[in-house]
Coordinates of C-alpha atoms in Angstrom, one line a residue:
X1 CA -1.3 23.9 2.4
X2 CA 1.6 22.2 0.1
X3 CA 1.9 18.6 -0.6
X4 CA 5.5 19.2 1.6
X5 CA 3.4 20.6 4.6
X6 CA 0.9 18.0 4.9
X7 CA 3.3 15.4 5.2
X8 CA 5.6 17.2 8.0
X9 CA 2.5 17.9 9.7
X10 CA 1.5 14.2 9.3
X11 CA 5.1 13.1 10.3
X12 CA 4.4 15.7 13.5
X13 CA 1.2 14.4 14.5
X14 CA 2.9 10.6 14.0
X15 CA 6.0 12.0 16.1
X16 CA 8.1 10.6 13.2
X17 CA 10.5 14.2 13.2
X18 CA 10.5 16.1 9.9
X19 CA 10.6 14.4 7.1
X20 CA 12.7 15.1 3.5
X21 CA 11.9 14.1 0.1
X22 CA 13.3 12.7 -3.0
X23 CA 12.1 13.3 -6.5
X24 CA 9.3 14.4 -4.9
X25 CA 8.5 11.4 -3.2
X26 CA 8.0 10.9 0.5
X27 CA 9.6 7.5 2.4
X28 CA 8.3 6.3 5.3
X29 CA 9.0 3.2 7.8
X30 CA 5.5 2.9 9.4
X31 CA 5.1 0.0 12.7
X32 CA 8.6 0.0 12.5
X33 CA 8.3 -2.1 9.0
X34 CA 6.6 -1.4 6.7
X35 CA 8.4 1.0 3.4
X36 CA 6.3 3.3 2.3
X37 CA 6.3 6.0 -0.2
X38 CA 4.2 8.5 -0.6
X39 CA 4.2 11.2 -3.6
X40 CA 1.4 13.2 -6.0
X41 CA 0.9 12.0 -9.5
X42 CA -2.0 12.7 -11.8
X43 CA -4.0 14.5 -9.5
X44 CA -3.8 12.0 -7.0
X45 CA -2.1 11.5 -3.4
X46 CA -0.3 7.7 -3.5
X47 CA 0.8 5.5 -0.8
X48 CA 2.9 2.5 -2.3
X49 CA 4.6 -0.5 -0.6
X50 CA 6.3 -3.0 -1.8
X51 CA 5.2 -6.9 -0.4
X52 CA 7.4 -9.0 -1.8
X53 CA 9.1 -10.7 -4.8
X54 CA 7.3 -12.3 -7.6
X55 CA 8.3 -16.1 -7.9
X56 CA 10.7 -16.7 -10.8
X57 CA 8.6 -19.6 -12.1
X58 CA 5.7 -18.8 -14.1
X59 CA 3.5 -21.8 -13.0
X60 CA 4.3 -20.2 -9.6
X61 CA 3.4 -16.8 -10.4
X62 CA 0.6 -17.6 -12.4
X63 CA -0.8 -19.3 -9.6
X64 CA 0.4 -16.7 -6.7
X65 CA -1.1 -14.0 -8.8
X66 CA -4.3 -15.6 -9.5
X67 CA -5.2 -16.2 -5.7
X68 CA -3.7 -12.8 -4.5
X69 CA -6.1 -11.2 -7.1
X70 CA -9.2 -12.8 -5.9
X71 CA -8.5 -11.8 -2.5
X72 CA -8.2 -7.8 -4.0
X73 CA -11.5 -7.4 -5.5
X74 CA -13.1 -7.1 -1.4
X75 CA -10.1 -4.5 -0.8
X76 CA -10.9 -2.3 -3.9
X77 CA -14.3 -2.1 -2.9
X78 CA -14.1 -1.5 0.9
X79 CA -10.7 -0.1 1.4
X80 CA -9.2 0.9 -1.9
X81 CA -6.2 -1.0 -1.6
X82 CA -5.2 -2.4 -4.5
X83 CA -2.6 -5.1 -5.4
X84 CA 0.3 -4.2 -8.3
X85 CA 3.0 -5.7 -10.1
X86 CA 6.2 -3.6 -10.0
X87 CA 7.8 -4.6 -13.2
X88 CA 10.6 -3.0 -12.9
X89 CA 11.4 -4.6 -9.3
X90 CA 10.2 -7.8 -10.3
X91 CA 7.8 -7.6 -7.5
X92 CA 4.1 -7.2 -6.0
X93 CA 3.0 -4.1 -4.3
X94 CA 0.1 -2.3 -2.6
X95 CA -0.8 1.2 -3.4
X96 CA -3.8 3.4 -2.0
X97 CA -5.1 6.7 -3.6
X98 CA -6.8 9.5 -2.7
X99 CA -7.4 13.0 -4.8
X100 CA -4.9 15.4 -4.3
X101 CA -7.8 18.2 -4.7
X102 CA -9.3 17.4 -1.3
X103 CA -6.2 16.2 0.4
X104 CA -5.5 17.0 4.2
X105 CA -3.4 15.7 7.0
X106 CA -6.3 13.0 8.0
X107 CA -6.8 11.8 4.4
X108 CA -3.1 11.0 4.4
X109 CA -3.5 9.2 7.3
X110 CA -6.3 7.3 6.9
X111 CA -4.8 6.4 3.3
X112 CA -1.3 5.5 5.1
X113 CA -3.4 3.4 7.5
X114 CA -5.4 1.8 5.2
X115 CA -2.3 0.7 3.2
X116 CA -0.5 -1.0 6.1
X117 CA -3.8 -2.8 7.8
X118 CA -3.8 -4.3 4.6
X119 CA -0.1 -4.9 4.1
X120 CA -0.1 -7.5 7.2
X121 CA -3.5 -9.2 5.6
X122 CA -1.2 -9.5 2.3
X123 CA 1.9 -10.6 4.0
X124 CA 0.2 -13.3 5.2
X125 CA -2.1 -14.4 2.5
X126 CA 1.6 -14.7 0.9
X127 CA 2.7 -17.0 3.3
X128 CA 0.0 -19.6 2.8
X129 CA 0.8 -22.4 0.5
X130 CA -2.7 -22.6 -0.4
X131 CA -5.9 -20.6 -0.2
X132 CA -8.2 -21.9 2.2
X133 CA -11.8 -21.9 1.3
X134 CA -13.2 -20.2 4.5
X135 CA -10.6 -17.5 4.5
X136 CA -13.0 -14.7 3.5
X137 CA -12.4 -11.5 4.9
X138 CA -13.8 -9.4 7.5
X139 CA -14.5 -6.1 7.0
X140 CA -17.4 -3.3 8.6
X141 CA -18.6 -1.5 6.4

């Protein structure tokens, strides 16, 4: 089945209508807010959405970036999320993977779902002001 196929039968089976494309790439509203895009590159199927804007000031970033990061070693490991600059938005993101070899309408959607449980654990790790020591996530194996 083509790349184009799998992800109207996705949209189908998510009752989301047909869906079109641009550049090759896929864009999606999933819960009603979250902007995701979905495309092949390298062999690979990529979800990708963006979280927010990276603080202007560097001490700020510095520090943002380096408790955000912390947090994304659990999700590489357990979920393959990872966390991303966007340098040409100026901005973090998340992206999820999976091979394009083996890809199918669940694999998108468990890659799709992956991405936006995690989005919401992101959003609001953003929204502390500080990481709390006993924040530790909670994942089954």
């Amino acid at each position: 089945m083509s790349f184009e196929q799998l992800m109207n039968s996705y949209a189908a089976r998510q009752q989301m209508g047909e869906l079109e494309s641009e550049n090759d790439q896929y864009n999606l509203v999933v819960n009603d807010q979250i902007k995701i895009a979905c495309f092949l590159a390298n062999g690979r199927f990529y979800v990708y959405s963006i979280i927010a804007k990276l603080p202007e000031e560097n001490s700020k970033r510095e520090e943002l970036l380096t408790r955000l990061l912390k947090k994304n070693l659990a999700l590489v490991a357990y979920e393959r999320v990872s966390l991303c600059i966007d340098p040409d938005k100026n901005a973090l993101a998340l992206y999820a993977s999976a091979p394009a070899k083996s890809l199918s309408v669940d694999v998108i959607e468990q890659t799709i779902a992956a991405l936006a449980n995690n989005y919401e654990l992101f959003v609001q790790w953003l929204g502390q002001s500080a990481p709390s020591p006993g924040s530790a996530m909670m994942f089954m194996p």
